[in-house]
mmCIF file of C-alpha atoms in Angstrom:
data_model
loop_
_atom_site.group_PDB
_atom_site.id
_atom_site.type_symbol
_atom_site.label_atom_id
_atom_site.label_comp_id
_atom_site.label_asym_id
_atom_site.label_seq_id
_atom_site.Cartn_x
_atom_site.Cartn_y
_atom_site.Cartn_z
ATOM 1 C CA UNK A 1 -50.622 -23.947 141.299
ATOM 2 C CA UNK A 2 -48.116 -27.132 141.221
ATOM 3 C CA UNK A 3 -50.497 -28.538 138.705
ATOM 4 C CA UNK A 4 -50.249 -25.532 136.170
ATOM 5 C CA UNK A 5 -46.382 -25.220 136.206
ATOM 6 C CA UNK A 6 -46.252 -29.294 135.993
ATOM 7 C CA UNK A 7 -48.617 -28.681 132.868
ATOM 8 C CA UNK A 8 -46.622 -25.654 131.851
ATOM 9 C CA UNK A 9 -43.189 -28.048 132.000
ATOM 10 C CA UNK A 10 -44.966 -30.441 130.040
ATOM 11 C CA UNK A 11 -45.444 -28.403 127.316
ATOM 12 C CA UNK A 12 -42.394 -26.979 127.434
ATOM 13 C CA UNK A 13 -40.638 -30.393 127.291
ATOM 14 C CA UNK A 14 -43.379 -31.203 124.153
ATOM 15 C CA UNK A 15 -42.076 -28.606 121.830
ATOM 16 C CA UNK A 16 -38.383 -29.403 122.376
ATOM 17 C CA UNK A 17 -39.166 -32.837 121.491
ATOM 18 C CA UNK A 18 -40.536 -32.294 118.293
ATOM 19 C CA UNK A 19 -38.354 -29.585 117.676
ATOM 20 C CA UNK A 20 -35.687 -32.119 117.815
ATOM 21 C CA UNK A 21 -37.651 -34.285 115.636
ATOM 22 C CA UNK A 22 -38.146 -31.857 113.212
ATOM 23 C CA UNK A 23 -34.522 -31.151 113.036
ATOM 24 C CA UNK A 24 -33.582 -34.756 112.603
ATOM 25 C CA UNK A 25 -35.911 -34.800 110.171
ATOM 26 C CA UNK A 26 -34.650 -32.305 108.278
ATOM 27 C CA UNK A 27 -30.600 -33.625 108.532
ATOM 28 C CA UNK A 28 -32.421 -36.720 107.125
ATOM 29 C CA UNK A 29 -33.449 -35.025 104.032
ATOM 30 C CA UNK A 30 -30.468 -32.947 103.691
ATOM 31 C CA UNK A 31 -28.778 -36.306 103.850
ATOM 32 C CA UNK A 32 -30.541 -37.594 100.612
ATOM 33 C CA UNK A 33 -29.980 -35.140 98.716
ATOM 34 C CA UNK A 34 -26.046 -34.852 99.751
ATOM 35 C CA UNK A 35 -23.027 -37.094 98.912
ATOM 36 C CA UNK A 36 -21.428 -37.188 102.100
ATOM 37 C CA UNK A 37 -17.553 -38.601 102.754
ATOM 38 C CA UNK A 38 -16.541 -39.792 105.890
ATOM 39 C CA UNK A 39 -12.767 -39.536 106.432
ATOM 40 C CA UNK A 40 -11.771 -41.370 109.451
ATOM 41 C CA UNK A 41 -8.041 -41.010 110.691
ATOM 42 C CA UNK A 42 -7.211 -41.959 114.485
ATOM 43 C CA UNK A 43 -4.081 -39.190 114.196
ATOM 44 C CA UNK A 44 -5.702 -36.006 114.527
ATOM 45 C CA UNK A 45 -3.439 -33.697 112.499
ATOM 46 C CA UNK A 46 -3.865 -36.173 109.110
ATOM 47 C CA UNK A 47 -7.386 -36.369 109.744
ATOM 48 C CA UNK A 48 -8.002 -32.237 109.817
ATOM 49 C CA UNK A 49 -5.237 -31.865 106.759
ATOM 50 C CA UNK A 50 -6.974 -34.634 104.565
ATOM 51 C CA UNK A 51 -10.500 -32.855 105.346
ATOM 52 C CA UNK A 52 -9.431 -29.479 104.676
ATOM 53 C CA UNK A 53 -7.884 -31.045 101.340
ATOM 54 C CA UNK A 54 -11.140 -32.964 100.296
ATOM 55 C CA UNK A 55 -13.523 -29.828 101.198
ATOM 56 C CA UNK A 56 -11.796 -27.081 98.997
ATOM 57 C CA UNK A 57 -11.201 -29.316 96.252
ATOM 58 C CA UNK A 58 -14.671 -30.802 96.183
ATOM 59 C CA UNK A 59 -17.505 -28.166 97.439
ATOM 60 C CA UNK A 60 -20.617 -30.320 96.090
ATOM 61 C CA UNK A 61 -19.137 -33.064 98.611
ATOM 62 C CA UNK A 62 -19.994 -32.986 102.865
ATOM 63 C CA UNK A 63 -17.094 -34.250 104.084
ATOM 64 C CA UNK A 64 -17.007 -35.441 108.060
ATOM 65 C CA UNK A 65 -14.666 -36.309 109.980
ATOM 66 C CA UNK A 66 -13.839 -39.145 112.697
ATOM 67 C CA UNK A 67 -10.837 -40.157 114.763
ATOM 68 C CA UNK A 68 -11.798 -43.170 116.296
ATOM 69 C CA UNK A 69 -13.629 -46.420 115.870
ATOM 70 C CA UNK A 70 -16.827 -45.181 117.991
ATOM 71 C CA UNK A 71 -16.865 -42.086 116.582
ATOM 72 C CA UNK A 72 -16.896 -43.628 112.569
ATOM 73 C CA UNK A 73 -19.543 -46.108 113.813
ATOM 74 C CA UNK A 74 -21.752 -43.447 114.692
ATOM 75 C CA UNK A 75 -21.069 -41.432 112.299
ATOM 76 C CA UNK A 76 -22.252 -43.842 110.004
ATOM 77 C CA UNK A 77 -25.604 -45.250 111.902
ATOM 78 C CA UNK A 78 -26.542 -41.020 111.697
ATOM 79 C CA UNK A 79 -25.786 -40.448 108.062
ATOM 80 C CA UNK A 80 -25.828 -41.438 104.666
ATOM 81 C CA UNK A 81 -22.213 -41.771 103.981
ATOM 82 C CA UNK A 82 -21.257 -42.767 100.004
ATOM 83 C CA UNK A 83 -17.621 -43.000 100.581
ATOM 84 C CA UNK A 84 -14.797 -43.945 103.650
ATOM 85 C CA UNK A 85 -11.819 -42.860 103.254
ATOM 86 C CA UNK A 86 -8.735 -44.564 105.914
ATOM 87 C CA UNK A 87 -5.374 -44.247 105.858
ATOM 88 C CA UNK A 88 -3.796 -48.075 107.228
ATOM 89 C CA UNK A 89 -0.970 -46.186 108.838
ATOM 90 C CA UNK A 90 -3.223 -44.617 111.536
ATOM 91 C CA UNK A 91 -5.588 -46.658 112.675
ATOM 92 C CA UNK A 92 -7.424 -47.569 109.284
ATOM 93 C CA UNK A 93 -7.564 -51.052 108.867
ATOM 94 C CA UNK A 94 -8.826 -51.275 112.865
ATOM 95 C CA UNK A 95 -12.078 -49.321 111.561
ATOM 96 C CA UNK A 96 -12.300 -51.039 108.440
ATOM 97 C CA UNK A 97 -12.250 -54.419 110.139
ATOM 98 C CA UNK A 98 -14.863 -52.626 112.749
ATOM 99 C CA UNK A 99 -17.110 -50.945 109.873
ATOM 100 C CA UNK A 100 -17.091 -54.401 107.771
ATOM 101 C CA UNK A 101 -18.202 -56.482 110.646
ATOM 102 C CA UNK A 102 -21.669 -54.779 110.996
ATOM 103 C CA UNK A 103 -24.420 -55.862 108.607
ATOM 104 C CA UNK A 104 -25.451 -52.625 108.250
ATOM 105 C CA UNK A 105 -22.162 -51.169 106.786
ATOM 106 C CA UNK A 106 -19.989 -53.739 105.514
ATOM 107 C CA UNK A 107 -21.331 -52.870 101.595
ATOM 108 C CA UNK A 108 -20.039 -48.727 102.034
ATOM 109 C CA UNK A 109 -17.436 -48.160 99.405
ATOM 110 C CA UNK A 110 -13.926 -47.790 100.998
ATOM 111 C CA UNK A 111 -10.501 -46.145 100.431
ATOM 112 C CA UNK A 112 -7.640 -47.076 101.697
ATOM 113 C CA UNK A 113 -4.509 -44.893 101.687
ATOM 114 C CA UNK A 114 -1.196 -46.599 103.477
ATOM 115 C CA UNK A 115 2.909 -45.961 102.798
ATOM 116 C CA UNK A 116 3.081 -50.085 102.288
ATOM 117 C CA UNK A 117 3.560 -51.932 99.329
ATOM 118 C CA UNK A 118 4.250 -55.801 100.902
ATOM 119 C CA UNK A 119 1.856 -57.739 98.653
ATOM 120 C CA UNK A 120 0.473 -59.585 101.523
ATOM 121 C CA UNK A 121 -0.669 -56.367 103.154
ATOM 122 C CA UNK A 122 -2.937 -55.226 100.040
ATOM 123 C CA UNK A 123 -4.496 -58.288 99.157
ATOM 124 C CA UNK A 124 -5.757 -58.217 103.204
ATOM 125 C CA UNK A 125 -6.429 -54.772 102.803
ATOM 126 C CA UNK A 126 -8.346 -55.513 99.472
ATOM 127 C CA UNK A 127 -9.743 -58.608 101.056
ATOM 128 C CA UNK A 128 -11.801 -56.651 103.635
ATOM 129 C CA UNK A 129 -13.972 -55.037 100.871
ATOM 130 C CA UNK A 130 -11.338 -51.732 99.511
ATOM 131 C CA UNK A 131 -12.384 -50.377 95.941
ATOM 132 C CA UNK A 132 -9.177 -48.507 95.767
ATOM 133 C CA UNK A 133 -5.986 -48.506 97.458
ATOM 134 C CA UNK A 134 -3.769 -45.298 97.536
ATOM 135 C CA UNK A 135 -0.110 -45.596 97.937
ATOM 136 C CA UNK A 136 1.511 -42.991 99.981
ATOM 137 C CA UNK A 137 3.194 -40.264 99.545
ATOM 138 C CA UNK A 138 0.732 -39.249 97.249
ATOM 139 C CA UNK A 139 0.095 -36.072 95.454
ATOM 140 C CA UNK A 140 -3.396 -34.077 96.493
ATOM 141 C CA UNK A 141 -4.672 -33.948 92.712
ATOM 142 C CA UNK A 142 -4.220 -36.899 92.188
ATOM 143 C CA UNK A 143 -5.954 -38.132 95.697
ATOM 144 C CA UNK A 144 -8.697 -35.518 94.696
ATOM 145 C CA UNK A 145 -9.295 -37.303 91.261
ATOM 146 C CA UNK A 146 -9.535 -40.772 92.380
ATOM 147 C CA UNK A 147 -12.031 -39.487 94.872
ATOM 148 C CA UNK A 148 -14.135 -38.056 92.678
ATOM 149 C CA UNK A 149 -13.895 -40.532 89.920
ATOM 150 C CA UNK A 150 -15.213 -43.508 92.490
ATOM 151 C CA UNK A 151 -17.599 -41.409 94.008
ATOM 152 C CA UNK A 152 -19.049 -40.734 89.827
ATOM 153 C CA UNK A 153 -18.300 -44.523 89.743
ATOM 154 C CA UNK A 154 -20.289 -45.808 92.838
ATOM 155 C CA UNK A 155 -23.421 -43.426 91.647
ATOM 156 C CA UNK A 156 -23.662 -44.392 88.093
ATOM 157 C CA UNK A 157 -23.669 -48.349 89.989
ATOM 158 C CA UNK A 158 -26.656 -47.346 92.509
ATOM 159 C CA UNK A 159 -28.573 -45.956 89.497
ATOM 160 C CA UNK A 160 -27.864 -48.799 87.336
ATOM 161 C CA UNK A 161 -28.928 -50.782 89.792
ATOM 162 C CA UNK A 162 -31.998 -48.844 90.638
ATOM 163 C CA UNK A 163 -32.855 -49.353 87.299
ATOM 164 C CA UNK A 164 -32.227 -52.611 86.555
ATOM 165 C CA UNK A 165 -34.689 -53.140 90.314
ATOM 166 C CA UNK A 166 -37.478 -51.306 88.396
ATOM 167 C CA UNK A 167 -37.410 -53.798 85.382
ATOM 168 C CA UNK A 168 -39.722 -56.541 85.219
ATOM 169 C CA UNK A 169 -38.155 -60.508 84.306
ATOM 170 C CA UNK A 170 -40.443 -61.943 82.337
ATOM 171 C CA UNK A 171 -40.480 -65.834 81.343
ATOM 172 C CA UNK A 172 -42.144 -66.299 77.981
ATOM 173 C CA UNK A 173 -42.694 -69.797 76.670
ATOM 174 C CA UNK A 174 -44.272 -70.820 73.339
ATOM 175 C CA UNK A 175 -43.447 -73.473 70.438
ATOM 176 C CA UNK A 176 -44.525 -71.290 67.738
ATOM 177 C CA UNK A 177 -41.541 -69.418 67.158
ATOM 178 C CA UNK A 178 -43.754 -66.971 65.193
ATOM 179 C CA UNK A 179 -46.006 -66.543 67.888
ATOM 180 C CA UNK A 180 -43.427 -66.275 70.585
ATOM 181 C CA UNK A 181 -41.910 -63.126 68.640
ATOM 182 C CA UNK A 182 -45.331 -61.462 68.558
ATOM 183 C CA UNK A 183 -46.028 -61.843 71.672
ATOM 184 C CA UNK A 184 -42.364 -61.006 72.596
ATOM 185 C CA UNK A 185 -42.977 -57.758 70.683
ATOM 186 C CA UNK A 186 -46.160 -56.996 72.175
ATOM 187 C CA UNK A 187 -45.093 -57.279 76.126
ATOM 188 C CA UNK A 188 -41.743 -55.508 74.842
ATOM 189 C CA UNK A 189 -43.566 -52.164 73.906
ATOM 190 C CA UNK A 190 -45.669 -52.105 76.622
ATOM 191 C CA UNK A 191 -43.181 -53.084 79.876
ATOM 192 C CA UNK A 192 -39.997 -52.482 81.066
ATOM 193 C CA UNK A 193 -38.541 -55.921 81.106
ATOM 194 C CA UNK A 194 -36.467 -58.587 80.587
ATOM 195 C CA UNK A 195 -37.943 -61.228 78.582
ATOM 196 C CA UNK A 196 -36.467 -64.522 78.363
ATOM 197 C CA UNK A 197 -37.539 -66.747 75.711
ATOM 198 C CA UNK A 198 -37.877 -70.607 75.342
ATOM 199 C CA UNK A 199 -39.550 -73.016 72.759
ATOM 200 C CA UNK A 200 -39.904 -76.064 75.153
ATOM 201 C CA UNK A 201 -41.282 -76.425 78.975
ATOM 202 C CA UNK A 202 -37.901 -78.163 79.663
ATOM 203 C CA UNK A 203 -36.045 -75.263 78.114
ATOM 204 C CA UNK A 204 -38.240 -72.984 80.159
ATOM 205 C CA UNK A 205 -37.786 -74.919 83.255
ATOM 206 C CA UNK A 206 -33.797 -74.463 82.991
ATOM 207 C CA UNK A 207 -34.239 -70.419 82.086
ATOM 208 C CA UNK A 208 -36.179 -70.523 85.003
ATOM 209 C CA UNK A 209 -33.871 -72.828 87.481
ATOM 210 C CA UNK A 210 -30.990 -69.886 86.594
ATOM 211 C CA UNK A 211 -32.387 -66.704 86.093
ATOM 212 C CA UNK A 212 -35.669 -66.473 87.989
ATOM 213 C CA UNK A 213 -38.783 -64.818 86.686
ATOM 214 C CA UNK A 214 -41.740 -62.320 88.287
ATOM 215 C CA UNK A 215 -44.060 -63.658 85.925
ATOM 216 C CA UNK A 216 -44.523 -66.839 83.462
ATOM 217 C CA UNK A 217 -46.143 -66.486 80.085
ATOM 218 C CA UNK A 218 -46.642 -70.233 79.008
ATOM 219 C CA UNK A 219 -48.852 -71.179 75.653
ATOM 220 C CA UNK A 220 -51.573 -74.337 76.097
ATOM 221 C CA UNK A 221 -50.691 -75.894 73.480
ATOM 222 C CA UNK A 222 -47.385 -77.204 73.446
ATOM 223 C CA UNK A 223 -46.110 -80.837 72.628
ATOM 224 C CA UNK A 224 -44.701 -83.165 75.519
ATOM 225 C CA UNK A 225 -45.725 -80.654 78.246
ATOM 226 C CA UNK A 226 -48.423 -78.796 77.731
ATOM 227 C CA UNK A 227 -49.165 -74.877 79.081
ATOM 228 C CA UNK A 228 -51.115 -76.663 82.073
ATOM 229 C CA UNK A 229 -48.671 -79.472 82.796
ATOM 230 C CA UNK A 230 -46.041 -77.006 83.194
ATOM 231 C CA UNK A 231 -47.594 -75.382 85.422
ATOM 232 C CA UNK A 232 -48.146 -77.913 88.059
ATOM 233 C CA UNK A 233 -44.293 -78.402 87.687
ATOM 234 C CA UNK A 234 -43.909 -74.779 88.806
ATOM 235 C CA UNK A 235 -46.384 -74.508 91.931
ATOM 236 C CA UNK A 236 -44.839 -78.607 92.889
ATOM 237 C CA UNK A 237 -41.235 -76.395 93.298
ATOM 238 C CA UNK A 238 -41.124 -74.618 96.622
ATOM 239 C CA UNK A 239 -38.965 -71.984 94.808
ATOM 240 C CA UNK A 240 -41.162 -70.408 91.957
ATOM 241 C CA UNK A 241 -45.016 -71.472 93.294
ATOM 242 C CA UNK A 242 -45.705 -67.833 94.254
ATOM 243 C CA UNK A 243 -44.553 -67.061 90.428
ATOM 244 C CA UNK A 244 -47.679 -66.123 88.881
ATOM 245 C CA UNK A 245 -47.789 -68.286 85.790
ATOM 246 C CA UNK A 246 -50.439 -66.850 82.861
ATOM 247 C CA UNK A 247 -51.513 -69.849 80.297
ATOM 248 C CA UNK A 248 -51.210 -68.123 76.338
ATOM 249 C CA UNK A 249 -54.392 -70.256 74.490
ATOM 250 C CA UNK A 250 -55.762 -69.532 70.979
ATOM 251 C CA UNK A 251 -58.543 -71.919 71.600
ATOM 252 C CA UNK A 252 -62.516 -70.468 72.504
ATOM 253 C CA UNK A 253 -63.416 -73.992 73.550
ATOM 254 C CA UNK A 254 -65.251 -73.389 76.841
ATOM 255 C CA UNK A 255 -64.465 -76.428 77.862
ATOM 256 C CA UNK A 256 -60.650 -75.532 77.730
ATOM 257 C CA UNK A 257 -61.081 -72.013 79.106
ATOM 258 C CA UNK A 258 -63.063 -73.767 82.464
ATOM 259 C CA UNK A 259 -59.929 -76.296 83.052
ATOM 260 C CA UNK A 260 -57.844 -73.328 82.725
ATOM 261 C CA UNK A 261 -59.935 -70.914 85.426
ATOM 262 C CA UNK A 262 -60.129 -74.118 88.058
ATOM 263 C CA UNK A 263 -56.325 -74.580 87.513
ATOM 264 C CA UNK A 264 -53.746 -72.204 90.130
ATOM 265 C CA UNK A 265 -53.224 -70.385 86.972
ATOM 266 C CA UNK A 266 -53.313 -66.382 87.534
ATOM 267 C CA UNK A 267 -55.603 -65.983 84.542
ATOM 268 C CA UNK A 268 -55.237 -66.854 80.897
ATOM 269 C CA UNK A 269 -54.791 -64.484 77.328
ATOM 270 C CA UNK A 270 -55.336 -65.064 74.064
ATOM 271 C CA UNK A 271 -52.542 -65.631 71.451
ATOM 272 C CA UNK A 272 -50.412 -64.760 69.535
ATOM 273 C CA UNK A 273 -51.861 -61.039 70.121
ATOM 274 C CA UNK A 274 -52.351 -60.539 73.505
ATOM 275 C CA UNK A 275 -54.779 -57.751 73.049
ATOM 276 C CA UNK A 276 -55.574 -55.246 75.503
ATOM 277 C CA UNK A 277 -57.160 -56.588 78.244
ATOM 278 C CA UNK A 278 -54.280 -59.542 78.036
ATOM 279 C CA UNK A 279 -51.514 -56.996 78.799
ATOM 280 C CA UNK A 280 -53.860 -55.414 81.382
ATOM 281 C CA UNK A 281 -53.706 -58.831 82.851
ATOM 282 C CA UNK A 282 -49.996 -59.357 82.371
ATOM 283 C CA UNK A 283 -49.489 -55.756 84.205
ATOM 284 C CA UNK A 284 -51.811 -56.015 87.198
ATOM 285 C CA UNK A 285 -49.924 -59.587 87.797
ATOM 286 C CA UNK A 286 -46.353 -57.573 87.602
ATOM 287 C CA UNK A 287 -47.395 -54.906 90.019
ATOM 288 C CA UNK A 288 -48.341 -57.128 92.862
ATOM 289 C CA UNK A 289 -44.928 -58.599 92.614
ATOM 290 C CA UNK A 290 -43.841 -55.297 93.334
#
C-alpha cells in the first residue's frame, strides 16, 4: 500500500516537472521572438511611471521591470533582454557597474537617463558601455523616440552582423591578373564571400597577417614563391595552419598533380576556370569551417 502511493507521488512529482519544463520552454521561445526592455529603477514610483510610459507607447515591446541589483541580474540570466534602461539618479550606475562586470551581460545595450550634466559624470557614465545618455527632465515623446530608434538601431546591427557571420573570407592569390579576375568571378557567383585578392605570395601573406581567411586559393605557378612554397609558409604559422589552402594549377603533368596530393594541401583545381567539380571542392572546404 506504502509502495503504490510512493509510486503514485512519484508520478505526480514527474508531471509537474516537465510541466515546468515545458513552460520554460515555452517563455524561451516567446523570448526569441520578443524584444524585451528591462527598465531597472531602485525608486519604486519612477520605476512603475517609466514602465507604464514605455508599455502604452510601445505595444510590440515587453517591457519588465526591476528595482534592485539582484532583481536586474536575474532578470537578465532568465530573459533575452535587447535594451536597459537606468536612470543614474536612483540607483543606475550601481547596476550598470553590476550588469557590466559579468561576462555574460556586459555587451547589452544601455540607457542612461540622469538630471547631471558635470562632464566628468558622462564620460564615466559613457565609459561603462552607455549608447545613449538622456538628460533629465525630459519630455515622454521624446524618451519614447530615442527608445525606439536604438532599439531599430541595435537590430539592424545584430542582423548586419548575422550576415556578415554567414559570409565566407576568401584569400585568392594568382599572378595572372587575367586569371585572378576569372576565377574571382567564378567563386563570386557561386558564394557568399569576401574575396581578397593578391598578385604575389608576399602580398598574400600580408592580406592574410590582417584580415584572416576561411580558405586560401593559391595558383602553382607563381614566380619567387610558388603555389606549394606558400603553402608550407602557411601550415609553418601556428595562426592560419588549420586554413585550408587549395593549389589553382593549369598543368596535367602527373608528375605535378602527385607532389600536389602528397603535399598538406586540401586538394587542388584547375585554372583559370575552376569548373564544377573545382567549386564543389572550394564549397565542401568552406562548410567544414563552418
Amino acid at each position: 500500500m506504502c509502495l503504490d502511493k510512493f509510486r503514485e507521488r512519484a508520478k505526480t512529482q514527474g508531471r509537474r516537472i516537465e510541466a515546468m519544463k515545458s513552460k520554460s520552454m515555452e517563455k524561451v521561445a516567446v523570448d526569441r521572438h520578443e524584444t524585451i526592455i528591462m527598465v531597472a529603477i531602485s525608486e519604486d514610483r519612477n520605476l512603475n511611471l517609466t514602465k507604464i510610459l514605455l508599455e502604452r507607447a510601445l505595444p510590440n515591446y515587453k517591457i519588465l521591470a526591476a528595482n534592485t541589483n539582484f532583481n536586474a541580474i536575474n532578470t537578465l540570466i532568465s530573459r533575452e533582454v535587447s535594451l536597459v534602461i537606468l536612470d543614474a539618479d536612483f540607483g543606475g550606475l550601481d547596476i550598470l557597474r553590476r550588469i557590466r562586470e559579468d561576462d555574460r551581460f556586459k555587451t547589452i545595450p544601455a540607457m542612461m537617463m540622469s538630471s547631471s550634466t558635470k562632464r566628468e559624470f558622462v564620460a564615466e557614465v559613457f565609459s561603462l558601455g552607455v549608447q545613449d545618455y538622456i538628460t533629465k527632465p525630459c519630455e515622454p515623446a521624446a524618451l519614447i523616440a530615442r527608445v525606439d530608434k536604438m532599439i531599430a538601431a541595435n537590430e539592424a546591427a545584430a542582423s548586419a552582423d548575422a550576415q556578415h557571420k554567414n559570409v565566407f573570407n576568401i584569400l585568392l592569390i594568382d599572378d595572372d591578373i587575367f586569371d585572378l579576375r576569372q576565377e574571382r568571378e567564378s567563386i563570386k557567383n557561386r558564394f557568399p564571400c569576401e574575396i581578397n585578392t593578391a598578385q604575389s605570395a608576399m602580398e598574400g601573406m600580408k592580406l592574410l597577417e590582417n584580415n584572416g581567411a576561411d580558405l586560401i586559393l593559391v595558383s602553382l605557378d607563381m614566380p619567387f614563391v610558388n603555389g606549394l612554397k606558400f603553402l608550407s609558409l602557411v601550415v609553418a604559422n601556428n595562426r592560419f595552419k588549420n586554413i585550408p589552402v587549395i593549389i589553382m594549377t593549369s598543368t596535367r603533368d602527373f608528375s605535378v598533380i602527385s607532389e600536389i596530393n602528397k603535399s598538406e594541401a586540401a586538394g587542388y583545381v584547375k585554372k583559370p576556370n575552376l569548373g564544377e567539380d573545382g567549386l564543389a571542392l572550394i564549397e565542401d572546404k568552406l562548410l567544414r569551417r563552418r
